[in-house]
Short mmCIF file of C-alpha atoms in Angstrom, two decimals:
data_model
loop_
_atom_site.label_atom_id
_atom_site.label_comp_id
_atom_site.label_asym_id
_atom_site.label_seq_id
_atom_site.Cartn_x
_atom_site.Cartn_y
_atom_site.Cartn_z
CA UNK A 1 88.54 78.54 70.50
CA UNK A 2 91.83 80.33 70.44
CA UNK A 3 94.16 79.74 67.93
CA UNK A 4 98.01 79.95 67.80
CA UNK A 5 99.11 83.40 69.06
CA UNK A 6 102.48 85.07 68.68
CA UNK A 7 104.22 88.10 70.06
CA UNK A 8 105.13 90.74 69.11
CA UNK A 9 103.44 91.07 65.96
CA UNK A 10 105.64 93.67 65.15
CA UNK A 11 109.56 94.10 65.92
CA UNK A 12 112.28 96.54 64.73
CA UNK A 13 115.43 95.93 65.70
CA UNK A 14 118.97 97.78 65.22
CA UNK A 15 121.41 95.30 63.57
CA UNK A 16 123.40 93.44 66.13
CA UNK A 17 120.64 93.53 68.71
CA UNK A 18 119.38 90.37 70.41
CA UNK A 19 115.71 89.76 69.93
CA UNK A 20 112.90 87.09 71.34
CA UNK A 21 109.96 86.01 69.57
CA UNK A 22 107.15 84.10 71.38
CA UNK A 23 104.60 81.73 70.27
CA UNK A 24 101.54 80.35 72.36
CA UNK A 25 100.49 77.17 70.54
CA UNK A 26 96.64 75.66 70.56
CA UNK A 27 96.17 74.35 73.94
CA UNK A 28 97.28 70.32 74.12
CA UNK A 29 98.97 70.45 70.63
CA UNK A 30 102.03 68.17 70.84
CA UNK A 31 104.02 69.29 67.67
CA UNK A 32 105.25 72.84 67.22
CA UNK A 33 107.02 74.37 64.12
CA UNK A 34 108.89 77.47 63.13
CA UNK A 35 109.08 79.09 59.83
CA UNK A 36 110.63 82.19 58.38
CA UNK A 37 109.03 83.78 55.23
CA UNK A 38 111.04 86.76 53.45
CA UNK A 39 109.36 88.90 51.41
CA UNK A 40 107.72 87.35 48.26
CA UNK A 41 108.69 83.69 49.46
CA UNK A 42 107.38 80.92 50.78
CA UNK A 43 107.60 79.84 54.45
CA UNK A 44 111.01 78.21 54.94
CA UNK A 45 111.05 75.30 58.01
CA UNK A 46 113.47 76.30 60.90
CA UNK A 47 112.71 73.91 63.44
CA UNK A 48 110.47 71.49 65.13
CA UNK A 49 109.23 70.46 68.64
CA UNK A 50 107.64 67.41 69.82
CA UNK A 51 106.39 68.50 73.29
CA UNK A 52 109.73 69.99 74.76
CA UNK A 53 111.91 67.96 72.62
CA UNK A 54 113.43 69.63 69.79
CA UNK A 55 113.73 67.00 67.08
CA UNK A 56 114.66 68.94 63.99
CA UNK A 57 116.66 72.00 64.08
CA UNK A 58 117.98 71.31 60.36
CA UNK A 59 116.67 74.58 58.95
CA UNK A 60 117.88 77.12 61.62
CA UNK A 61 120.28 79.50 59.24
CA UNK A 62 123.27 79.70 61.82
CA UNK A 63 124.03 79.40 65.32
CA UNK A 64 122.59 82.90 65.78
CA UNK A 65 119.25 81.42 65.93
CA UNK A 66 118.06 79.24 68.94
CA UNK A 67 114.58 77.98 69.85
CA UNK A 68 113.43 76.16 73.08
CA UNK A 69 110.03 74.97 74.42
CA UNK A 70 110.93 74.18 77.81
CA UNK A 71 107.71 73.15 79.06
CA UNK A 72 106.26 71.76 76.37
CA UNK A 73 103.69 74.25 75.66
CA UNK A 74 105.10 78.26 74.88
CA UNK A 75 108.16 78.07 72.58
CA UNK A 76 110.52 80.90 72.08
CA UNK A 77 112.65 81.84 68.58
CA UNK A 78 115.78 83.80 69.78
CA UNK A 79 117.86 85.56 67.47
CA UNK A 80 121.15 86.97 68.57
CA UNK A 81 123.22 89.82 67.03
CA UNK A 82 120.44 90.36 64.28
CA UNK A 83 121.54 91.20 60.97
CA UNK A 84 119.70 92.69 58.03
CA UNK A 85 119.25 89.35 56.24
CA UNK A 86 117.31 88.19 59.25
CA UNK A 87 114.18 90.49 58.33
CA UNK A 88 111.00 88.43 57.50
CA UNK A 89 107.87 87.04 59.10
CA UNK A 90 108.58 84.47 61.41
CA UNK A 91 105.61 82.10 61.80
CA UNK A 92 104.91 79.46 64.41
CA UNK A 93 102.52 76.38 63.90
CA UNK A 94 101.05 73.69 65.90
CA UNK A 95 99.52 70.38 65.11
CA UNK A 96 97.66 68.02 67.51
CA UNK A 97 99.83 65.00 67.27
CA UNK A 98 103.39 63.73 66.76
CA UNK A 99 104.76 63.36 63.32
CA UNK A 100 103.91 59.82 62.43
CA UNK A 101 103.52 60.02 58.43
CA UNK A 102 99.88 60.51 58.67
CA UNK A 103 99.75 64.15 58.39
CA UNK A 104 98.31 66.24 61.08
CA UNK A 105 97.40 69.84 59.95
CA UNK A 106 99.38 72.57 61.05
CA UNK A 107 97.65 75.55 62.30
CA UNK A 108 99.43 78.83 61.86
CA UNK A 109 99.66 81.92 63.99
CA UNK A 110 99.55 85.29 62.45
CA UNK A 111 103.46 85.76 62.59
CA UNK A 112 105.99 88.23 64.00
CA UNK A 113 107.36 90.76 61.16
CA UNK A 114 110.58 91.37 62.08
CA UNK A 115 112.80 94.38 60.60
CA UNK A 116 116.29 94.74 61.27
CA UNK A 117 117.74 98.34 60.51
CA UNK B 1 116.91 73.46 42.05
CA UNK B 2 114.11 74.49 44.33
CA UNK B 3 112.52 71.52 46.01
CA UNK B 4 109.04 72.86 44.99
CA UNK B 5 108.31 75.18 42.24
CA UNK B 6 105.28 77.15 41.16
CA UNK B 7 104.91 79.90 38.78
CA UNK B 8 104.64 82.78 41.00
CA UNK B 9 102.35 84.79 38.67
CA UNK B 10 100.21 87.00 39.03
CA UNK B 11 97.23 85.71 37.23
CA UNK B 12 94.98 87.99 36.45
CA UNK B 13 91.58 86.29 35.88
CA UNK B 14 88.07 87.52 35.32
CA UNK B 15 85.20 86.78 38.03
CA UNK B 16 83.55 83.44 36.80
CA UNK B 17 86.31 82.00 35.01
CA UNK B 18 88.43 78.96 35.72
CA UNK B 19 91.78 79.07 36.82
CA UNK B 20 94.36 76.21 36.98
CA UNK B 21 97.76 76.28 38.99
CA UNK B 22 100.57 73.62 38.59
CA UNK B 23 103.61 72.91 40.90
CA UNK B 24 106.56 70.33 40.63
CA UNK B 25 108.23 68.78 43.33
CA UNK B 26 111.98 67.55 43.44
CA UNK B 27 111.77 64.96 46.20
CA UNK B 28 110.14 61.63 44.85
CA UNK B 29 109.98 60.28 48.28
CA UNK B 30 107.69 62.83 49.49
CA UNK B 31 104.55 61.38 51.23
CA UNK B 32 101.87 64.23 51.46
CA UNK B 33 100.71 66.99 49.20
CA UNK B 34 98.68 70.02 49.95
CA UNK B 35 97.58 73.32 48.73
CA UNK B 36 97.67 76.22 51.33
CA UNK B 37 96.06 79.97 51.04
CA UNK B 38 97.84 83.15 51.97
CA UNK B 39 95.78 86.04 52.00
CA UNK B 40 97.81 89.19 52.11
CA UNK B 41 99.71 89.90 55.41
CA UNK B 42 97.85 86.84 56.81
CA UNK B 43 99.04 83.49 57.85
CA UNK B 44 98.76 80.49 55.56
CA UNK B 45 95.78 78.31 55.88
CA UNK B 46 95.02 74.84 54.73
CA UNK B 47 92.88 74.75 51.62
CA UNK B 48 93.05 71.20 50.76
CA UNK B 49 95.14 67.90 50.88
CA UNK B 50 96.07 66.29 47.35
CA UNK B 51 95.32 62.55 46.70
CA UNK B 52 96.77 60.44 44.10
CA UNK B 53 92.96 59.56 43.10
CA UNK B 54 92.20 63.31 42.85
CA UNK B 55 89.75 65.30 45.05
CA UNK B 56 87.43 67.98 45.02
CA UNK B 57 85.93 70.26 47.25
CA UNK B 58 83.20 72.42 45.97
CA UNK B 59 84.67 74.61 43.30
CA UNK B 60 88.25 73.35 43.95
CA UNK B 61 89.90 70.23 42.51
CA UNK B 62 93.36 69.10 43.27
CA UNK B 63 95.31 66.35 41.14
CA UNK B 64 98.54 64.55 42.16
CA UNK B 65 100.80 63.03 39.64
CA UNK B 66 103.38 60.95 41.41
CA UNK B 67 105.16 59.72 38.45
CA UNK B 68 105.60 63.33 36.96
CA UNK B 69 106.23 64.82 40.55
CA UNK B 70 103.64 67.36 39.62
CA UNK B 71 100.39 68.63 41.59
CA UNK B 72 97.59 70.88 40.30
CA UNK B 73 94.90 72.97 41.67
CA UNK B 74 91.74 73.84 39.46
CA UNK B 75 89.47 76.59 40.69
CA UNK B 76 86.05 76.90 38.86
CA UNK B 77 83.43 79.78 39.00
CA UNK B 78 86.03 81.95 40.57
CA UNK B 79 84.86 84.37 43.12
CA UNK B 80 86.50 87.85 43.99
CA UNK B 81 87.06 86.18 47.57
CA UNK B 82 89.49 84.07 45.91
CA UNK B 83 92.06 86.46 45.22
CA UNK B 84 94.95 85.57 47.35
CA UNK B 85 98.35 83.61 46.79
CA UNK B 86 98.35 79.75 46.59
CA UNK B 87 101.10 77.87 48.18
CA UNK B 88 102.21 74.30 46.78
CA UNK B 89 103.29 72.30 49.88
CA UNK B 90 104.79 69.28 50.34
CA UNK B 91 105.58 67.12 53.39
CA UNK B 92 109.02 65.21 52.62
CA UNK B 93 109.27 62.78 55.53
CA UNK B 94 107.97 59.32 55.48
CA UNK B 95 106.84 59.12 58.84
CA UNK B 96 108.68 58.87 62.37
CA UNK B 97 110.30 62.01 62.03
CA UNK B 98 109.66 65.62 61.83
CA UNK B 99 106.82 67.02 59.43
CA UNK B 100 108.36 70.32 58.49
CA UNK B 101 106.87 71.61 55.36
CA UNK B 102 108.47 72.53 52.26
CA UNK B 103 106.39 75.31 50.76
CA UNK B 104 106.80 76.66 46.97
CA UNK B 105 107.04 80.64 46.46
CA UNK B 106 103.27 80.64 45.93
CA UNK B 107 101.12 82.11 43.02
CA UNK B 108 99.46 85.12 43.19
CA UNK B 109 95.98 85.11 42.04
CA UNK B 110 93.88 88.13 41.15
CA UNK B 111 90.06 87.93 40.23
CA UNK B 112 88.83 90.74 38.50
CA UNK B 113 85.01 91.91 38.50
#
């Protein structure tokens, strides 16, 4: 079956440009997560959705970062006025059930590699 | 102090050898623990969950020591295909809330023929 897909796979932006990164989770998955992975680092949590509700955005590094999931399926991570330190791989993950203290495996997409010049 | 710490390596190990990785975590209230594997330029994939009683999956054994806040992964009879980055992962939330994972930086393993 289809896994998590992300587009574009690669994005080069000039400093100051706005970018939008898309995530298509596995069909029917309730939970959706965004992570940022800088070179040589582990993924860092950005934000979490349960259906269309954004329940945790504590990891978003600044107000230039905005995420939405309006219909509870596809999600978009938007970065405004990109800066060089935004260069990273942005990973999306989905899991089948809502957070409940019982872990549900998170399935990761291939990521979008963003390079800001 | 980083929430999850692990030795980045690289660990260069001959094929067939046994190798062990460790990591420590700072949040004593953490509830769930995992090892993820990440191949170069690929997404992380769940390798195994880690339980207090210890658990084994083929050549892989994971252990959790809650008192010391310490997690380990042992790989026996290592294969060339085991070459990857191994990420120590903690779910800090106790339920009812977000389950965003906390990752270590990863330990890079290279199995040599």
